[in-house]
XYZ file of N, CA, C and O in Angstrom:
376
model
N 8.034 -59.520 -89.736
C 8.350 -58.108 -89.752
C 9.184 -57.782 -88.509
O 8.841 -58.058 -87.359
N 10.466 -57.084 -88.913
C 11.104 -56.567 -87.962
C 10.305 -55.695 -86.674
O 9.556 -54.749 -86.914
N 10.544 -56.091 -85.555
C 9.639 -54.719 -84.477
C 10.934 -53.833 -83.642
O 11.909 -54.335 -83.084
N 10.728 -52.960 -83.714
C 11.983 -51.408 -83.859
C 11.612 -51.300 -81.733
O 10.657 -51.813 -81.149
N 12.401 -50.728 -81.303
C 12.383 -50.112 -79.902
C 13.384 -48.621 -79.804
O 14.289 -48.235 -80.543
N 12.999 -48.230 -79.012
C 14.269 -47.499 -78.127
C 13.755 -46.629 -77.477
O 12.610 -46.890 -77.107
N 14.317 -45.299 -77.069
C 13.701 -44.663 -75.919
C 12.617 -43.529 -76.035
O 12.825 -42.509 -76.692
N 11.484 -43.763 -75.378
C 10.407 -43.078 -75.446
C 10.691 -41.619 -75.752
O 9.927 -41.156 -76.599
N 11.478 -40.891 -75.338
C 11.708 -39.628 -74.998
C 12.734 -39.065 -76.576
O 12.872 -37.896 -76.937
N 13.127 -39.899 -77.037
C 14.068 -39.466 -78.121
C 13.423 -39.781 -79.376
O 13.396 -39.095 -80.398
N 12.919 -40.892 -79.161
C 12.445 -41.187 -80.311
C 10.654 -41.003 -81.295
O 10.505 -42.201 -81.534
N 10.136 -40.724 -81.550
C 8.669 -40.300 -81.880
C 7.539 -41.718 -81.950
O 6.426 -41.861 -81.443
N 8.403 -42.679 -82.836
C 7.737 -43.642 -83.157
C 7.299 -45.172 -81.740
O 6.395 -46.007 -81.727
N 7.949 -45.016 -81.191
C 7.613 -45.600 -79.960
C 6.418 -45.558 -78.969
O 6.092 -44.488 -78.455
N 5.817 -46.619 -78.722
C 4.324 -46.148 -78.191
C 4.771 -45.995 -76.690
O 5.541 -46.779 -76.135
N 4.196 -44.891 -76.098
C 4.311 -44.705 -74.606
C 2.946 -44.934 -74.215
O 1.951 -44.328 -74.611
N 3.022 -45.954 -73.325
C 1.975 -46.733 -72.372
C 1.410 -45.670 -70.922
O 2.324 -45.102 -70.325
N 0.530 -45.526 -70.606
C 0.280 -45.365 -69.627
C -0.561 -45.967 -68.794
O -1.507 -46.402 -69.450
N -0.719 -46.301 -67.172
C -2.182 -46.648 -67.167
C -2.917 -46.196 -66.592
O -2.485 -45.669 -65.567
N -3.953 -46.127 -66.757
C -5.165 -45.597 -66.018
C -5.930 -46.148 -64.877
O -5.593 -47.292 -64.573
N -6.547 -45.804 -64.415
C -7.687 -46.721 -63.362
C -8.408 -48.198 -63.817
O -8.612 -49.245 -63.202
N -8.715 -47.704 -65.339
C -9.449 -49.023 -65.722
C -8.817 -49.512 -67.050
O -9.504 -50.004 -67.945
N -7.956 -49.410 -67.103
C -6.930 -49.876 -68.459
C -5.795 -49.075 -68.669
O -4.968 -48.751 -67.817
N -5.812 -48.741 -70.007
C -4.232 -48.045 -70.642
C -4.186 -46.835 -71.548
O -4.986 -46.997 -72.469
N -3.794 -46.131 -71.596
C -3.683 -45.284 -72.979
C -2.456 -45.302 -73.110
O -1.609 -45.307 -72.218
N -2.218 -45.317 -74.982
C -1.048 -45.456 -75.881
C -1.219 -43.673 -76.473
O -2.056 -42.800 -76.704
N 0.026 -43.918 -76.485
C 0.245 -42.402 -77.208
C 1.395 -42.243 -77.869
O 2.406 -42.074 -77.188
N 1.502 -42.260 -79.314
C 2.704 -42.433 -79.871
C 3.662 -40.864 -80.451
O 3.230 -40.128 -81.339
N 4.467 -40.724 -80.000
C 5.263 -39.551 -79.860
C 5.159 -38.731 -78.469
O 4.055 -38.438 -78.012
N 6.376 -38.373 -77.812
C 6.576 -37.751 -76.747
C 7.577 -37.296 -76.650
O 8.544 -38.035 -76.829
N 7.823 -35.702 -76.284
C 6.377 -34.660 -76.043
C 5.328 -34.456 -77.182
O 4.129 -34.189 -77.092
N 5.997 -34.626 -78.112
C 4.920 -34.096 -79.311
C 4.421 -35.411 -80.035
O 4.954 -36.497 -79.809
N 3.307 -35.245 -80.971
C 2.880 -36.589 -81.484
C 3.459 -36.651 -82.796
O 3.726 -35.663 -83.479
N 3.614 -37.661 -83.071
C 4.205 -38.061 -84.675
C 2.959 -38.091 -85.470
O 1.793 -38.480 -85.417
N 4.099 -37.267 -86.502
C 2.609 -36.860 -87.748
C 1.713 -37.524 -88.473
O 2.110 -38.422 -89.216
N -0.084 -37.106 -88.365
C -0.553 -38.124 -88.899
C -1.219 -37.454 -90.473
O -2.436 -37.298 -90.573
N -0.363 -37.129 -91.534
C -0.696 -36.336 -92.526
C -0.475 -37.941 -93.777
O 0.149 -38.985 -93.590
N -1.274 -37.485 -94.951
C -1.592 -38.476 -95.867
C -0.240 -39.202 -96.203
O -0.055 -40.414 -96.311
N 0.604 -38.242 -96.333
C 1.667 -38.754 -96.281
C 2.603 -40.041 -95.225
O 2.570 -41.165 -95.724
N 3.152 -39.961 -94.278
C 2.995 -40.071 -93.165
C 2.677 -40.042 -92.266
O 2.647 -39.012 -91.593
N 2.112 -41.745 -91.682
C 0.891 -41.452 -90.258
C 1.100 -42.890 -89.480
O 1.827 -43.782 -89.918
N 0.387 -42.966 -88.324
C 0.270 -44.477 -87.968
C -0.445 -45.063 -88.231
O -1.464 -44.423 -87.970
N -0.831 -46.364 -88.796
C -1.730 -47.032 -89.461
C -2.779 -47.656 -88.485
O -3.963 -47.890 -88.730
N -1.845 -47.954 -86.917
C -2.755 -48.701 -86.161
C -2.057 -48.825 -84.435
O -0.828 -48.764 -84.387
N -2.646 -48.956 -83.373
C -1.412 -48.912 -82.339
C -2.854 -50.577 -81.924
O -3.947 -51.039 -82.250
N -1.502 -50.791 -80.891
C -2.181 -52.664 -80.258
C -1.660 -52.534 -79.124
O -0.540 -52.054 -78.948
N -2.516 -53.001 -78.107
C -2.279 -53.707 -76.580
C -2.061 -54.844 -76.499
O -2.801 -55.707 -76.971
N -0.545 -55.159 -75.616
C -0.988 -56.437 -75.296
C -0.682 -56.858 -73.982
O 0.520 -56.857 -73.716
N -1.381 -57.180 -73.184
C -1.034 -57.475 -71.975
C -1.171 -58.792 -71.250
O -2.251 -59.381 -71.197
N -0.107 -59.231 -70.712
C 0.456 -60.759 -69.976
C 0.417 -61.516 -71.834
O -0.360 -62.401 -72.194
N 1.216 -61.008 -72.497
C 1.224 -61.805 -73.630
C 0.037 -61.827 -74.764
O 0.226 -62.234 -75.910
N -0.845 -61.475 -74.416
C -2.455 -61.133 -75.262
C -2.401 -60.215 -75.655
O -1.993 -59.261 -74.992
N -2.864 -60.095 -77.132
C -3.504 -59.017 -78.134
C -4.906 -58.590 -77.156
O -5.869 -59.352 -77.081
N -4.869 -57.644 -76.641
C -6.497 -57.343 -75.947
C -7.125 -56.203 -76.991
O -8.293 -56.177 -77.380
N -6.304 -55.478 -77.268
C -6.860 -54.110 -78.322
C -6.000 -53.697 -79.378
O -4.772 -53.727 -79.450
N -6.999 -53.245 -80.311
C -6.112 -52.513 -81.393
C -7.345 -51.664 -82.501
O -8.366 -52.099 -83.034
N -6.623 -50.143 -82.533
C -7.510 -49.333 -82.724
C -6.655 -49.349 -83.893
O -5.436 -49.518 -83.911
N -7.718 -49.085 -85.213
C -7.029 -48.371 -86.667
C -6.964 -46.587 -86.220
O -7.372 -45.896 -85.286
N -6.153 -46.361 -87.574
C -6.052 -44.393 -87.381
C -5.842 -44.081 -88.638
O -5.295 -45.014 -89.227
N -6.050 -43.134 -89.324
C -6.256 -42.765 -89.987
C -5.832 -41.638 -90.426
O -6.598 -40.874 -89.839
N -5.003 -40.848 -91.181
C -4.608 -39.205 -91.301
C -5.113 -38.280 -90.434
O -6.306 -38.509 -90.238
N -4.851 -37.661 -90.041
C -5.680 -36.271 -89.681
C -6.071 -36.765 -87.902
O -6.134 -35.886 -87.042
N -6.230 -37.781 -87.663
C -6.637 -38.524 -86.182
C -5.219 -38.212 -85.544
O -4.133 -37.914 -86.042
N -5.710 -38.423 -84.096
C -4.856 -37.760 -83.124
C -4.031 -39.869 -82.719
O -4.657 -40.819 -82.250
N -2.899 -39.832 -83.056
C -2.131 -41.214 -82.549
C -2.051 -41.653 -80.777
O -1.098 -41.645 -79.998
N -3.512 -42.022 -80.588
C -3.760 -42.425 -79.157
C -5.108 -43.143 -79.087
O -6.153 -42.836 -79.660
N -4.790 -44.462 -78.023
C -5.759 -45.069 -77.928
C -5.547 -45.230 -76.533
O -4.523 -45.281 -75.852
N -7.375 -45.330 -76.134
C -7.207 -46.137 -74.787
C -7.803 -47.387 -75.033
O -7.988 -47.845 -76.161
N -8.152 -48.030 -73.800
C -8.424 -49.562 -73.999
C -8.460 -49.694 -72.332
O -7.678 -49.537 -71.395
N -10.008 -50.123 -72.566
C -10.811 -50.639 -71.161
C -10.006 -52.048 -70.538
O -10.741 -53.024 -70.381
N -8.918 -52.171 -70.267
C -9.246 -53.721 -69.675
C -8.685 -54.175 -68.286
O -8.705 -53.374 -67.352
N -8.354 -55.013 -68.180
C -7.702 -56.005 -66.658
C -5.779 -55.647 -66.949
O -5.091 -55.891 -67.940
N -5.352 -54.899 -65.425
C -4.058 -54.524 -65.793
C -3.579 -55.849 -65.279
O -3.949 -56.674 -64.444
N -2.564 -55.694 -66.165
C -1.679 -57.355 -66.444
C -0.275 -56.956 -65.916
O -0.065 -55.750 -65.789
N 0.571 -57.710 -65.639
C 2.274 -57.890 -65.143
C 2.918 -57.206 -66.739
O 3.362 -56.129 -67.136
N 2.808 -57.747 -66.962
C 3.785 -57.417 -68.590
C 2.662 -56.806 -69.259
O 1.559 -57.345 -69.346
N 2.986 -55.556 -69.778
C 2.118 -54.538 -70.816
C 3.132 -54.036 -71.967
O 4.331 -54.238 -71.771
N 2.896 -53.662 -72.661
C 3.811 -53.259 -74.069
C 2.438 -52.913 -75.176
O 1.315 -53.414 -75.230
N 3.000 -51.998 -75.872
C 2.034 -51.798 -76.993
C 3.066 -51.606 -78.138
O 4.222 -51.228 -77.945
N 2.420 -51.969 -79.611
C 3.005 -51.630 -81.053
C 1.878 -50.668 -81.885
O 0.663 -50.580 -81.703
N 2.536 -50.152 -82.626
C 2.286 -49.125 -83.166
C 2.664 -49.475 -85.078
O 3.872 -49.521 -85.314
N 2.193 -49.587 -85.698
C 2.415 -49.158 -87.639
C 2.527 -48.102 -88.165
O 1.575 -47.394 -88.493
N 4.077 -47.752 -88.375
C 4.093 -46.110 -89.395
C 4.252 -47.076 -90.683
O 4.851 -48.109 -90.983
N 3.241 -46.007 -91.354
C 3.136 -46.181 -93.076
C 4.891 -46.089 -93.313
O 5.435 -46.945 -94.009
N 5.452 -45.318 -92.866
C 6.903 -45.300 -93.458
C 8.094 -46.465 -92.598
O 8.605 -47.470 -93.093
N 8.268 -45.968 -91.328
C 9.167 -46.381 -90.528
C 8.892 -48.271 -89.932
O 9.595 -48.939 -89.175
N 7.788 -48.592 -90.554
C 7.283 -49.896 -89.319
C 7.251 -50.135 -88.248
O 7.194 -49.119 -87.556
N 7.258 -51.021 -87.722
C 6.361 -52.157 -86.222
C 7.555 -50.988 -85.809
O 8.433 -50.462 -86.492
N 7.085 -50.801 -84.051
C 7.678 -50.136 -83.351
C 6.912 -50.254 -82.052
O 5.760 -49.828 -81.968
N 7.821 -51.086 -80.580
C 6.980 -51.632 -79.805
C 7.419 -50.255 -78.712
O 8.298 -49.464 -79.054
N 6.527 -50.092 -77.120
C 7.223 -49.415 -76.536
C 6.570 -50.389 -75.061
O 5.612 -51.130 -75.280
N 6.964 -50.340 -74.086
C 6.515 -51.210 -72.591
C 6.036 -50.295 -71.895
O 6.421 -49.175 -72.230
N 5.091 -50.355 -70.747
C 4.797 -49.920 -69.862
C 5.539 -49.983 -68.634
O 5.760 -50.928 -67.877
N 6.104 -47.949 -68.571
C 7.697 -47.663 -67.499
C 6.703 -47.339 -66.253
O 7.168 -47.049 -65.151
């Protein structure tokens, strides 16, 4: 499967990374979140850090498109994200 990029700020489907004290939160759409209606939604967002799958939360309609995830901050972070419509769509930690 193709995996999509580009810039956090323009685009909705892109996961924006943040981190926290004790891990990360993903949040897909910025400023606003991309819609999670029956129609169109995200199916699932994933962590991966220094190359490792560490997390991956399902979502569901109506759920808010954000996960956090407890873990060990790593050199290289990036998360992907699944729209039912658009697909894989990775974004890095800026």
């Amino acid at each position: 499967m193709e995996v999509f990029t580009g810039n956090v700020n323009e685009e909705r489907h892109v996961p924006f990374v943040e981190e926290l004290k004790d891990g990360y939160r993903i949040s897909v759409g910025k400023p606003s979140f991309h819609p999670m209606d029956e129609a169109h939604y995200i199916e699932f967002i994933e962590l991966y850090v220094n190359g490792e799958l560490v997390g991956k939360k399902e979502l569901k309609p109506g759920e808010l498109p954000v996960a956090e995830f407890k873990v060990k901050h790593g050199k290289q972070v990036f998360a992907r994200e699944l729209c039912n419509l658009h697909g894989l769509w990775q974004g890095e930690l800026e």
